Amino acid sequence: MAQALLGAVGETIGVGGTVERRHWWREGLIYQIYPRSFADSNGDGVGDLAGITARLDYLNDGTPNSLGVDAIWLSPFYPSPMADFGYDVADYTDVDSLFGTLDDFDRLVAEAHARGIRVVIDLVPNHTSDRHPWFVESRSSRDNPKRDWYVWADSGPDGGPPNNWMSAFARAGRAWTLDQGTGQWYLHSFLPQQPDLNWWNPEVRQAMDDVMRFWLDRGADGFRIDVAHRMAKDPELRDNPLISTDGEDDPTGEARAIRLAQLGIDQLYDEDWPEVHEILRRFRRTLDSYEDHMAVGEVYLLDLRKLARYYGSGRDELHLAHNFVFLHQPWKPEAFRSVVDEYESLLPADAWPAYFLGNHDHARVASRYDEGGNGLARARVGAMMVLTLRCTPFLYYGEELGMTDGRVPPERVVDVDGRDPERTPMQWDASPGAGFSTGESWLPIAPGSQRVNVVAERGDHASMLSLYRRLIWYRKGSAALHRGGYRSLPDAPTQLYAYLREAAEERLLVALNFSGEPVEWPPWTDLPANGHLELSTDPRRQPGPVTLAGLAIGPDEGVIVRLA
Ligand code: GLC
């Protein structure tokens, strides 16, 4: 029965009578759950799989009272020493006891599928934990059969690390650690507790295929591929070009990615190596041997041309690639417009964008874009943007409530890279523990949880949650939004990002006011004179017929207008 609700791959008659295949991962909304922080079923202060299962009706009970998500993406729940909160995997085919058991996973999948919710899980193929049995073997001696499963190298000429590669985490420094026992260095693109696998080794490729099949056979509908752009590196381990500026050290992480994009440096030796595309084609073949399963890649490259290549031909590499260039834009309409327009022109014909404004590694939207108190209003406009662009929208848990970054006092900081504020517990109600846990939660509850929570927002028409529900359910019912074409209107007033979304017999204008000033729609000739206001981010504004010329769009307001 569960499977029946998921439905088969859809088909639709497209322009000119062509038959288009329809896919849940193109049309649906994918909701990211950070399992530690969503719902704690056993009072130990850490969220778990049973907690998620108990909250599935909130995510989608088939009615517009629920959020209406089509799929969930679960950040890692595998056995892990938690040096990077689960992104250091010690066993790819089990569940950490903190999160439950494989039976809990099976129950979660069955209950999700019964509600038409797909389950996407995190695959972490670039590195394991240093406690993974593969690495324990690999480091045990130079001639261990698993030695070559990881990247080992001798000291450089000066007796130091083999080359100048840096960890993505500033605090970890060099990307190499010397193993005293065997006298060689191992590579770790992240923490020393996260040794990189050697993807040039065919046995590693085979082992990861087996991991994928394990979860696909168990009912997972797809994978989010962690640091997909990092899997392949220069086999000769050559030095990266130095990108430091006067007086500054070589930057790491986000600062490095931004600087590389500014300098137009095209090839680094420790990421985005051409072989990565062969690995992704292999993943795709595995996924394609199952019906309508998908992979979305975390491709943290701030260069749209490079990002577009991760779709391959549009049918043979990633199904979706997370676009971090979009996430990094300043709050300016022309910034988002130019990214979207350029990306649309770069993608292969069959490729489909994936936009999002937040995840477990980035400050929350209402905090990031706040400039003197307008963060929430902007987050509402951001919600309308992501849910009306031509893309698969991703939504990070709690964004639908307008959660802001938590305040984490120094003695409660647990993450190595400053990411605790965006990982605070989901706010279910106004109680001191926010309904997340009966115990002390692993991170403090963020400020404002008495107002910003599911119970308080559910019945409030003006809340962020109500706006999200309206947008999401409207999007489901609109072919133009979930599968139509996109055309931006660059001549719109400069305060606006405005675009058309079009499908057969449905034409929508989306106009987003990025400024704090009211704007009037100009008397344009190539758009119809009249329309119908479908939805506004301003809860006081009622739907109804409108005349386009002179249409007022309020400060920090977004509107969707159906054109006659
Ligand atoms: C990805 C994850 C991040 C993690 C890193 C290393 O960027 O999103 O949370 O720390 O990979 O696995």
Coordinates of C-alpha atoms and ligand atoms in Angstrom, one line a residue:
M1 CA 0.0 0.0 0.0
A2 CA 2.8 2.3 0.9
Q3 CA 4.4 2.2 -2.5
A4 CA 1.1 2.9 -4.2
L5 CA 0.9 6.4 -2.8
L6 CA 4.2 7.3 -4.4
G7 CA 2.8 6.8 -7.9
A8 CA 4.6 5.9 -11.0
V9 CA 6.8 8.1 -13.1
G10 CA 4.4 10.5 -14.7
E11 CA 4.1 11.5 -18.3
T12 CA 2.7 14.6 -19.7
I13 CA 2.1 15.8 -23.2
G14 CA 4.4 18.7 -23.9
V15 CA 4.7 21.3 -26.5
G16 CA 4.2 19.9 -30.0
G17 CA 2.8 16.7 -28.7
T18 CA 6.1 15.3 -27.3
V19 CA 5.8 13.1 -24.3
E20 CA 7.7 14.4 -21.3
R21 CA 8.6 12.2 -18.5
R22 CA 7.9 13.7 -15.1
H23 CA 9.9 13.1 -12.0
W24 CA 9.2 13.7 -8.3
W25 CA 12.7 15.1 -7.8
R26 CA 12.1 17.8 -10.5
E27 CA 8.7 18.8 -9.5
G28 CA 8.7 18.3 -5.7
L29 CA 10.0 20.2 -2.7
I30 CA 12.8 18.5 -0.8
Y31 CA 13.0 19.3 2.9
Q32 CA 16.3 18.9 4.7
I33 CA 16.3 17.3 8.2
Y34 CA 19.4 17.5 10.4
P35 CA 18.5 14.4 12.4
R36 CA 20.3 15.5 15.6
S37 CA 18.0 18.6 15.8
F38 CA 14.6 17.7 14.5
A39 CA 12.8 15.6 17.1
D40 CA 14.0 13.6 20.1
S41 CA 11.9 10.6 20.9
N42 CA 13.8 9.2 23.9
G43 CA 14.8 12.3 25.9
D44 CA 18.5 12.1 25.5
G45 CA 18.7 15.6 24.0
V46 CA 19.6 14.4 20.5
G47 CA 17.1 14.0 17.7
D48 CA 16.5 10.5 16.3
L49 CA 14.8 8.6 13.5
A50 CA 11.8 7.6 15.6
G51 CA 11.4 11.3 16.3
I52 CA 11.3 12.1 12.6
T53 CA 8.7 9.3 12.0
A54 CA 6.5 10.7 14.7
R55 CA 6.5 14.1 12.9
L56 CA 5.8 13.0 9.4
D57 CA 2.2 14.3 9.4
Y58 CA 3.5 17.8 10.0
L59 CA 5.6 17.4 6.8
N60 CA 2.8 16.0 4.7
D61 CA -0.6 14.6 5.7
G62 CA -2.0 15.0 2.2
T63 CA -3.8 18.3 3.1
P64 CA -2.8 22.0 3.0
N65 CA -2.8 21.9 6.8
S66 CA 0.6 20.3 6.5
L67 CA 3.7 21.7 4.9
G68 CA 3.3 19.5 1.8
V69 CA 6.9 18.4 1.3
D70 CA 7.5 15.8 -1.4
A71 CA 10.7 14.4 -0.1
I72 CA 13.0 14.6 2.9
W73 CA 16.8 14.6 2.8
L74 CA 18.3 13.2 6.0
S75 CA 21.8 14.4 7.0
P76 CA 24.0 11.4 8.1
F77 CA 22.7 9.0 10.8
Y78 CA 25.4 6.3 10.4
P79 CA 27.6 5.1 13.2
S80 CA 30.1 7.8 13.8
P81 CA 32.5 9.2 16.5
M82 CA 30.8 12.5 15.6
A83 CA 34.0 14.5 15.1
D84 CA 32.0 16.2 12.3
F85 CA 28.5 15.2 13.6
G86 CA 28.0 12.2 11.4
Y87 CA 30.0 13.4 8.3
D88 CA 32.7 11.1 9.7
V89 CA 31.2 7.7 8.9
A90 CA 32.5 4.6 10.7
D91 CA 30.1 2.2 9.1
Y92 CA 28.1 3.0 5.9
T93 CA 25.5 0.4 6.3
D94 CA 24.1 0.8 9.8
V95 CA 22.4 3.4 12.0
D96 CA 24.2 5.0 15.0
S97 CA 22.6 3.9 18.2
L98 CA 22.1 7.6 19.1
F99 CA 19.6 7.8 16.1
G100 CA 18.1 4.3 16.5
T101 CA 18.4 1.1 14.5
L102 CA 18.0 -0.2 11.0
D103 CA 14.4 -1.2 12.0
D104 CA 13.8 2.5 12.8
F105 CA 15.1 3.4 9.4
D106 CA 12.7 0.9 7.7
R107 CA 9.8 2.2 9.7
L108 CA 10.6 5.7 8.8
V109 CA 10.8 4.8 5.1
A110 CA 7.5 2.9 5.2
E111 CA 5.7 5.7 7.0
A112 CA 7.1 8.3 4.8
H113 CA 6.2 6.4 1.6
A114 CA 2.7 5.9 3.0
R115 CA 2.4 9.6 3.0
G116 CA 3.9 10.0 -0.5
I117 CA 7.1 11.4 1.0
R118 CA 10.4 10.2 -0.7
V119 CA 13.5 9.6 1.4
V120 CA 16.8 10.9 0.3
I121 CA 19.9 10.0 2.4
D122 CA 23.3 11.5 2.7
L123 CA 26.1 9.6 1.0
V124 CA 29.6 10.6 2.2
P125 CA 31.9 9.1 -0.4
N126 CA 34.9 11.5 -0.2
H127 CA 36.1 10.4 3.3
T128 CA 35.4 8.0 6.1
S129 CA 36.0 8.3 9.8
D130 CA 39.5 7.4 11.0
R131 CA 37.7 4.7 13.0
H132 CA 36.2 3.1 10.0
P133 CA 37.6 -0.5 9.8
W134 CA 38.9 0.3 6.2
F135 CA 41.1 3.0 7.6
V136 CA 42.1 1.1 10.7
E137 CA 43.4 -1.6 8.3
S138 CA 44.8 0.9 5.9
R139 CA 47.0 2.6 8.5
S140 CA 48.1 -0.7 10.1
S141 CA 51.0 -1.2 7.7
R142 CA 52.3 -0.1 4.3
D143 CA 51.5 -3.4 2.7
N144 CA 48.0 -3.9 4.1
P145 CA 45.6 -4.7 1.2
K146 CA 43.6 -1.6 2.1
R147 CA 46.6 0.7 2.2
D148 CA 45.7 2.1 -1.2
W149 CA 42.1 2.7 -0.3
Y150 CA 43.2 6.0 1.2
V151 CA 45.6 8.7 -0.1
W152 CA 49.1 8.1 1.5
A153 CA 52.2 9.9 0.6
D154 CA 55.8 10.4 1.7
S155 CA 57.1 13.6 3.3
G156 CA 57.9 16.6 1.1
P157 CA 61.6 17.5 0.4
D158 CA 61.7 19.6 3.6
G159 CA 60.4 16.7 5.7
G160 CA 57.0 18.4 6.0
P161 CA 53.6 17.4 4.4
P162 CA 53.7 16.1 0.8
N163 CA 52.2 19.3 -0.7
N164 CA 50.5 22.5 0.2
W165 CA 46.9 21.4 0.2
M166 CA 44.8 22.8 3.0
S167 CA 41.8 21.4 4.9
A168 CA 38.5 23.1 4.1
F169 CA 38.2 23.8 7.9
A170 CA 40.5 26.7 8.8
R171 CA 41.1 25.2 12.3
A172 CA 42.4 22.0 10.9
G173 CA 45.2 23.7 8.9
R174 CA 47.0 21.4 6.5
A175 CA 45.1 18.6 4.8
W176 CA 47.8 16.1 5.8
T177 CA 48.5 14.2 9.0
L178 CA 51.6 12.1 9.6
D179 CA 51.0 8.6 10.7
Q180 CA 53.8 7.9 13.1
G181 CA 53.4 4.1 12.9
T182 CA 54.0 3.8 9.1
G183 CA 55.9 7.1 8.6
Q184 CA 53.6 8.4 5.8
W185 CA 51.1 11.2 5.6
Y186 CA 47.4 10.7 4.9
L187 CA 45.2 13.2 3.2
H188 CA 42.1 14.7 4.8
S189 CA 40.2 17.4 3.0
F190 CA 38.4 18.1 6.3
L191 CA 39.4 17.0 9.8
P192 CA 42.3 14.6 10.6
Q193 CA 39.5 12.3 11.8
Q194 CA 38.1 12.2 8.2
P195 CA 40.7 10.5 6.0
D196 CA 40.0 10.9 2.2
L197 CA 39.3 7.7 0.3
N198 CA 41.4 7.1 -2.8
W199 CA 38.9 7.1 -5.7
W200 CA 41.5 6.0 -8.2
N201 CA 41.3 2.6 -6.6
P202 CA 38.6 0.4 -8.3
E203 CA 37.9 -1.5 -5.1
V204 CA 36.8 1.8 -3.5
R205 CA 34.4 2.4 -6.4
Q206 CA 33.0 -1.1 -6.0
A207 CA 32.6 -0.7 -2.3
M208 CA 30.7 2.5 -2.6
D209 CA 28.4 0.9 -5.3
D210 CA 27.6 -1.8 -2.7
V211 CA 26.8 0.9 -0.1
M212 CA 24.4 2.6 -2.6
R213 CA 22.7 -0.7 -3.4
F214 CA 22.3 -1.5 0.3
W215 CA 20.2 1.6 0.9
L216 CA 18.4 1.6 -2.4
D217 CA 17.3 -2.0 -1.7
R218 CA 16.1 -0.8 1.7
G219 CA 13.9 1.8 0.1
A220 CA 15.9 4.9 0.0
D221 CA 14.8 7.1 -3.0
G222 CA 18.1 8.8 -3.6
F223 CA 21.2 10.4 -2.3
R224 CA 22.6 13.7 -1.4
I225 CA 26.3 13.4 -2.4
D226 CA 28.5 15.1 0.2
V227 CA 31.3 17.2 -1.3
A228 CA 30.8 15.6 -4.7
H229 CA 33.4 17.9 -6.3
R230 CA 36.1 16.6 -4.0
M231 CA 36.2 12.9 -4.8
A232 CA 38.8 13.1 -7.6
K233 CA 42.1 14.9 -7.1
D234 CA 45.4 15.1 -9.0
P235 CA 47.0 11.6 -8.8
E236 CA 50.4 13.4 -8.9
L237 CA 49.4 15.4 -5.8
R238 CA 50.8 18.7 -7.3
D239 CA 50.8 21.9 -5.2
N240 CA 47.8 24.2 -5.6
P241 CA 48.6 27.7 -6.8
L242 CA 49.0 30.1 -3.9
I243 CA 46.1 32.5 -3.7
S244 CA 47.0 34.6 -0.6
T245 CA 46.7 38.3 -0.8
D246 CA 49.2 40.7 0.8
G247 CA 49.7 40.0 4.4
E248 CA 47.1 37.2 4.5
D249 CA 47.5 33.5 4.7
D250 CA 46.2 31.3 2.0
P251 CA 42.4 31.3 2.8
T252 CA 40.5 28.1 3.4
G253 CA 36.8 27.0 3.1
E254 CA 34.3 29.6 1.9
A255 CA 36.8 32.4 1.7
R256 CA 39.0 30.3 -0.5
A257 CA 36.2 29.4 -2.8
I258 CA 35.2 33.0 -3.2
R259 CA 38.8 34.1 -3.8
L260 CA 39.3 31.4 -6.5
A261 CA 36.2 32.5 -8.3
Q262 CA 37.4 36.1 -8.1
L263 CA 40.8 35.2 -9.5
G264 CA 39.2 33.0 -12.2
I265 CA 41.5 30.1 -11.3
D266 CA 40.2 27.3 -13.4
Q267 CA 41.9 24.2 -12.1
L268 CA 43.0 23.3 -8.6
Y269 CA 44.7 20.0 -7.9
D270 CA 42.7 19.0 -4.8
E271 CA 39.1 19.3 -6.2
D272 CA 37.0 19.3 -9.3
W273 CA 39.5 17.0 -11.1
P274 CA 38.1 15.8 -14.4
E275 CA 37.9 12.1 -13.3
V276 CA 35.1 13.2 -10.9
H277 CA 32.7 13.0 -13.9
E278 CA 33.5 9.4 -14.5
I279 CA 32.7 8.6 -10.9
L280 CA 29.4 10.5 -11.2
R281 CA 28.5 8.6 -14.4
R282 CA 29.1 5.4 -12.4
F283 CA 26.8 6.6 -9.6
R284 CA 24.2 7.5 -12.2
R285 CA 24.3 4.0 -13.8
T286 CA 23.7 2.5 -10.3
L287 CA 20.8 4.8 -9.7
D288 CA 19.3 4.3 -13.1
S289 CA 19.2 0.6 -12.5
Y290 CA 16.4 1.5 -10.0
E291 CA 13.2 3.2 -11.1
D292 CA 13.2 7.0 -10.8
H293 CA 15.9 7.4 -8.1
M294 CA 18.1 10.4 -7.9
A295 CA 21.3 12.0 -6.7
V296 CA 21.7 15.6 -5.7
G297 CA 25.3 16.7 -5.3
E298 CA 26.8 19.2 -2.9
V299 CA 29.0 20.8 -5.5
Y300 CA 30.6 23.6 -3.6
L301 CA 32.2 25.4 -6.6
L302 CA 31.4 29.1 -6.8
D303 CA 31.6 29.1 -10.6
L304 CA 28.5 28.4 -12.6
R305 CA 30.3 27.0 -15.6
K306 CA 32.0 24.4 -13.5
L307 CA 28.8 23.6 -11.7
A308 CA 26.8 23.1 -14.9
R309 CA 29.3 20.4 -15.9
Y310 CA 28.2 18.2 -13.0
Y311 CA 25.0 17.5 -14.9
G312 CA 27.1 15.9 -17.7
S313 CA 25.0 15.6 -20.8
G314 CA 22.0 16.4 -18.7
R315 CA 21.1 12.8 -18.4
D316 CA 24.3 10.9 -17.4
E317 CA 25.8 12.6 -14.2
L318 CA 24.0 14.2 -11.3
H319 CA 20.2 14.6 -11.4
L320 CA 20.6 17.9 -9.5
A321 CA 23.4 20.0 -8.2
H322 CA 23.1 22.4 -5.3
N323 CA 23.8 25.9 -6.5
F324 CA 26.0 27.7 -3.9
V325 CA 26.5 30.7 -6.1
F326 CA 22.8 31.4 -5.7
L327 CA 23.0 31.0 -1.9
H328 CA 25.9 33.4 -1.7
Q329 CA 24.3 36.4 -3.4
P330 CA 23.9 39.7 -1.5
W331 CA 20.3 40.9 -1.1
K332 CA 20.0 42.6 -4.4
P333 CA 17.5 41.8 -7.2
E334 CA 20.1 42.0 -10.0
A335 CA 22.4 39.7 -8.2
F336 CA 19.9 36.8 -8.0
R337 CA 18.6 37.6 -11.5
S338 CA 22.0 37.5 -13.1
V339 CA 22.9 34.2 -11.4
V340 CA 19.6 32.5 -12.5
D341 CA 19.7 33.9 -16.0
E342 CA 23.3 32.9 -16.5
Y343 CA 22.7 29.4 -15.1
E344 CA 19.7 28.9 -17.3
S345 CA 21.9 29.6 -20.3
L346 CA 24.7 27.3 -19.2
L347 CA 22.7 24.2 -18.3
P348 CA 22.3 21.4 -20.8
A349 CA 18.8 21.0 -22.2
D350 CA 17.7 18.2 -19.9
A351 CA 19.2 19.6 -16.7
W352 CA 17.2 21.1 -13.9
P353 CA 18.4 23.6 -11.3
A354 CA 18.3 23.1 -7.5
Y355 CA 18.0 26.3 -5.5
F356 CA 18.1 26.8 -1.7
L357 CA 18.9 29.6 0.7
G358 CA 20.0 27.6 3.7
N359 CA 21.4 24.4 5.0
H360 CA 23.3 23.0 8.0
D361 CA 26.5 24.8 7.0
H362 CA 25.2 28.3 6.5
A363 CA 23.6 31.0 8.7
R364 CA 19.8 31.0 8.7
V365 CA 18.1 33.2 6.1
A366 CA 16.3 35.5 8.5
S367 CA 19.7 36.2 10.2
R368 CA 21.9 36.3 7.2
Y369 CA 19.9 38.9 5.3
D370 CA 18.8 40.9 8.3
E371 CA 19.7 44.6 8.2
G372 CA 18.2 46.4 11.1
G373 CA 15.1 44.2 11.6
N374 CA 14.0 43.3 8.1
G375 CA 15.4 39.7 8.1
L376 CA 12.0 38.1 8.4
A377 CA 10.3 40.2 5.7
R378 CA 13.2 39.3 3.4
A379 CA 13.0 35.7 4.3
R380 CA 9.4 35.8 3.1
V381 CA 10.5 37.2 -0.2
G382 CA 13.2 34.6 -0.3
A383 CA 10.7 31.8 0.2
M384 CA 8.6 33.1 -2.7
M385 CA 11.7 33.3 -4.9
V386 CA 12.9 29.7 -4.2
L387 CA 9.4 28.3 -4.5
T388 CA 8.6 30.1 -7.8
L389 CA 11.9 29.7 -9.7
R390 CA 12.4 27.0 -12.3
C391 CA 14.1 24.5 -10.0
T392 CA 13.7 21.9 -7.4
P393 CA 13.5 23.9 -4.2
F394 CA 15.3 22.7 -1.0
L395 CA 14.1 23.8 2.4
Y396 CA 16.2 23.5 5.5
Y397 CA 14.2 22.5 8.6
G398 CA 13.0 25.5 10.7
E399 CA 13.2 28.0 7.8
E400 CA 9.5 27.5 7.3
L401 CA 9.0 29.0 10.8
G402 CA 11.4 31.9 10.2
M403 CA 13.9 30.4 12.8
T404 CA 16.9 32.6 13.3
D405 CA 20.5 31.7 14.2
G406 CA 20.8 30.4 17.8
R407 CA 23.1 32.0 20.4
V408 CA 25.6 29.5 21.5
P409 CA 27.7 30.5 24.5
P410 CA 31.4 29.6 24.3
E411 CA 31.1 26.7 26.7
R412 CA 28.4 25.1 24.6
V413 CA 30.2 25.4 21.2
V414 CA 30.6 21.9 19.7
D415 CA 31.3 22.4 16.0
V416 CA 34.8 22.9 14.6
D417 CA 33.7 25.4 12.0
G418 CA 31.3 27.7 13.7
R419 CA 28.1 26.1 12.4
D420 CA 26.2 25.5 15.7
P421 CA 23.9 28.6 15.4
E422 CA 22.1 27.1 12.3
R423 CA 21.8 23.7 13.9
T424 CA 19.7 24.5 17.0
P425 CA 16.7 22.3 17.7
M426 CA 13.5 22.5 15.7
Q427 CA 10.9 24.6 17.5
W428 CA 7.7 22.7 17.9
D429 CA 6.0 24.6 20.7
A430 CA 6.5 27.4 23.2
S431 CA 7.7 25.2 26.1
P432 CA 11.2 25.7 27.4
G433 CA 12.6 22.7 25.4
A434 CA 10.6 23.9 22.4
G435 CA 8.9 20.5 22.2
F436 CA 12.1 19.1 20.8
S437 CA 13.2 17.0 23.7
T438 CA 12.2 16.3 27.3
G439 CA 15.9 16.2 28.2
E440 CA 18.6 18.9 27.8
S441 CA 19.0 19.5 24.1
W442 CA 22.5 19.1 22.6
L443 CA 22.5 22.7 21.5
P444 CA 20.5 25.5 23.2
I445 CA 17.1 26.5 21.8
A446 CA 17.3 29.6 19.7
P447 CA 15.9 32.9 21.0
G448 CA 12.3 33.7 20.1
S449 CA 11.1 30.1 20.3
Q450 CA 8.0 31.2 22.3
R451 CA 6.7 33.0 19.2
V452 CA 8.5 31.1 16.5
N453 CA 7.2 27.6 16.7
V454 CA 4.8 25.2 15.0
V455 CA 2.0 25.4 17.4
A456 CA 2.0 29.2 17.5
E457 CA 2.3 29.6 13.8
R458 CA -0.1 26.9 12.6
G459 CA -3.2 28.8 13.3
D460 CA -1.9 32.3 12.4
H461 CA -2.6 33.4 8.8
A462 CA 0.2 35.9 9.0
S463 CA 2.9 33.5 10.1
M464 CA 5.9 32.3 8.1
L465 CA 4.6 28.8 8.4
S466 CA 1.2 29.8 6.8
L467 CA 3.1 31.6 4.0
Y468 CA 5.2 28.5 3.3
R469 CA 2.1 26.3 3.3
R470 CA 0.3 28.6 0.9
L471 CA 3.3 28.8 -1.4
I472 CA 4.0 25.1 -1.4
W473 CA 0.4 24.0 -2.0
Y474 CA -0.1 26.7 -4.6
R475 CA 3.1 25.5 -6.4
K476 CA 1.8 21.9 -6.4
G477 CA -1.3 23.0 -8.2
S478 CA 0.5 25.2 -10.8
A479 CA 2.1 23.5 -13.8
A480 CA 3.8 26.8 -14.7
L481 CA 5.6 26.8 -11.3
H482 CA 6.6 23.2 -10.9
R483 CA 7.5 22.5 -14.5
G484 CA 7.0 25.6 -16.7
G485 CA 9.5 27.8 -18.5
Y486 CA 11.2 30.8 -17.0
R487 CA 11.9 34.2 -18.5
S488 CA 13.2 37.1 -16.4
L489 CA 12.1 40.7 -17.1
P490 CA 15.3 42.7 -16.9
D491 CA 13.4 46.0 -17.7
A492 CA 11.3 45.8 -14.6
P493 CA 12.0 48.6 -12.0
T494 CA 15.4 48.1 -10.5
Q495 CA 14.1 47.4 -7.0
L496 CA 12.4 44.2 -8.4
Y497 CA 13.4 40.8 -9.5
A498 CA 10.6 39.9 -11.8
Y499 CA 10.0 36.9 -14.0
L500 CA 7.4 35.0 -15.9
R501 CA 6.7 31.3 -15.4
E502 CA 4.8 29.8 -18.2
A503 CA 3.1 26.5 -19.1
A504 CA 0.3 25.6 -21.5
E505 CA -2.6 27.9 -20.7
E506 CA -0.9 29.3 -17.5
R507 CA 1.2 32.4 -17.3
L508 CA 2.4 33.8 -14.0
L509 CA 4.2 36.9 -13.2
V510 CA 6.4 36.9 -10.1
A511 CA 7.6 40.2 -8.8
L512 CA 9.8 40.4 -5.8
N513 CA 10.6 43.7 -4.2
F514 CA 14.1 43.6 -2.7
S515 CA 13.9 47.2 -1.4
G516 CA 12.3 48.8 1.6
E517 CA 10.4 51.2 -0.6
P518 CA 7.0 50.7 -2.4
V519 CA 7.2 50.2 -6.1
E520 CA 4.6 50.5 -8.9
W521 CA 4.5 48.2 -11.8
P522 CA 5.1 50.2 -15.0
P523 CA 2.6 50.4 -17.9
W524 CA 4.2 47.7 -20.1
T525 CA 2.8 46.8 -23.4
D526 CA 3.9 43.3 -23.9
L527 CA 2.2 41.9 -20.8
P528 CA -1.6 41.8 -20.6
A529 CA -3.3 44.7 -18.9
N530 CA -5.1 42.6 -16.3
G531 CA -4.4 39.8 -14.1
H532 CA -5.3 38.1 -10.9
L533 CA -3.3 38.5 -7.7
E534 CA -2.8 34.9 -6.5
L535 CA -0.5 35.3 -3.6
S536 CA 1.4 37.9 -1.7
T537 CA 4.1 37.6 1.0
D538 CA 2.1 40.3 2.8
P539 CA -0.6 38.4 4.7
R540 CA -2.9 41.5 4.7
R541 CA -3.2 41.5 1.0
Q542 CA -6.2 39.6 -0.4
P543 CA -6.1 37.7 -3.7
G544 CA -8.3 39.2 -6.4
P545 CA -8.3 40.9 -9.9
V546 CA -5.7 43.5 -10.5
T547 CA -4.7 46.0 -13.2
L548 CA -1.0 45.5 -14.0
A549 CA -0.1 49.1 -14.8
G550 CA 0.4 50.9 -11.5
L551 CA 0.1 47.7 -9.4
A552 CA 1.6 48.6 -6.0
I553 CA 4.2 46.2 -4.6
G554 CA 5.0 47.0 -1.0
P555 CA 8.4 47.2 0.7
D556 CA 9.9 43.7 1.0
E557 CA 6.9 42.3 -0.7
G558 CA 6.6 39.5 -3.3
V559 CA 3.6 38.8 -5.4
I560 CA 2.4 36.2 -7.9
V561 CA 0.0 37.5 -10.5
R562 CA -1.8 35.2 -12.9
L563 CA -1.9 37.0 -16.3
A564 CA -5.1 37.0 -18.3
Ligands
GLC1 C1 29.8 18.9 3.6 C2 28.8 18.9 4.7 C3 29.5 19.5 6.0 C4 30.6 18.6 6.4 C5 31.6 18.4 5.2 C6 32.6 17.3 5.4 O1 30.3 20.1 3.3 O2 27.7 19.6 4.3 O3 28.6 19.6 7.0 O4 31.3 19.1 7.4 O5 30.9 18.1 4.0 O6 31.9 16.1 5.3

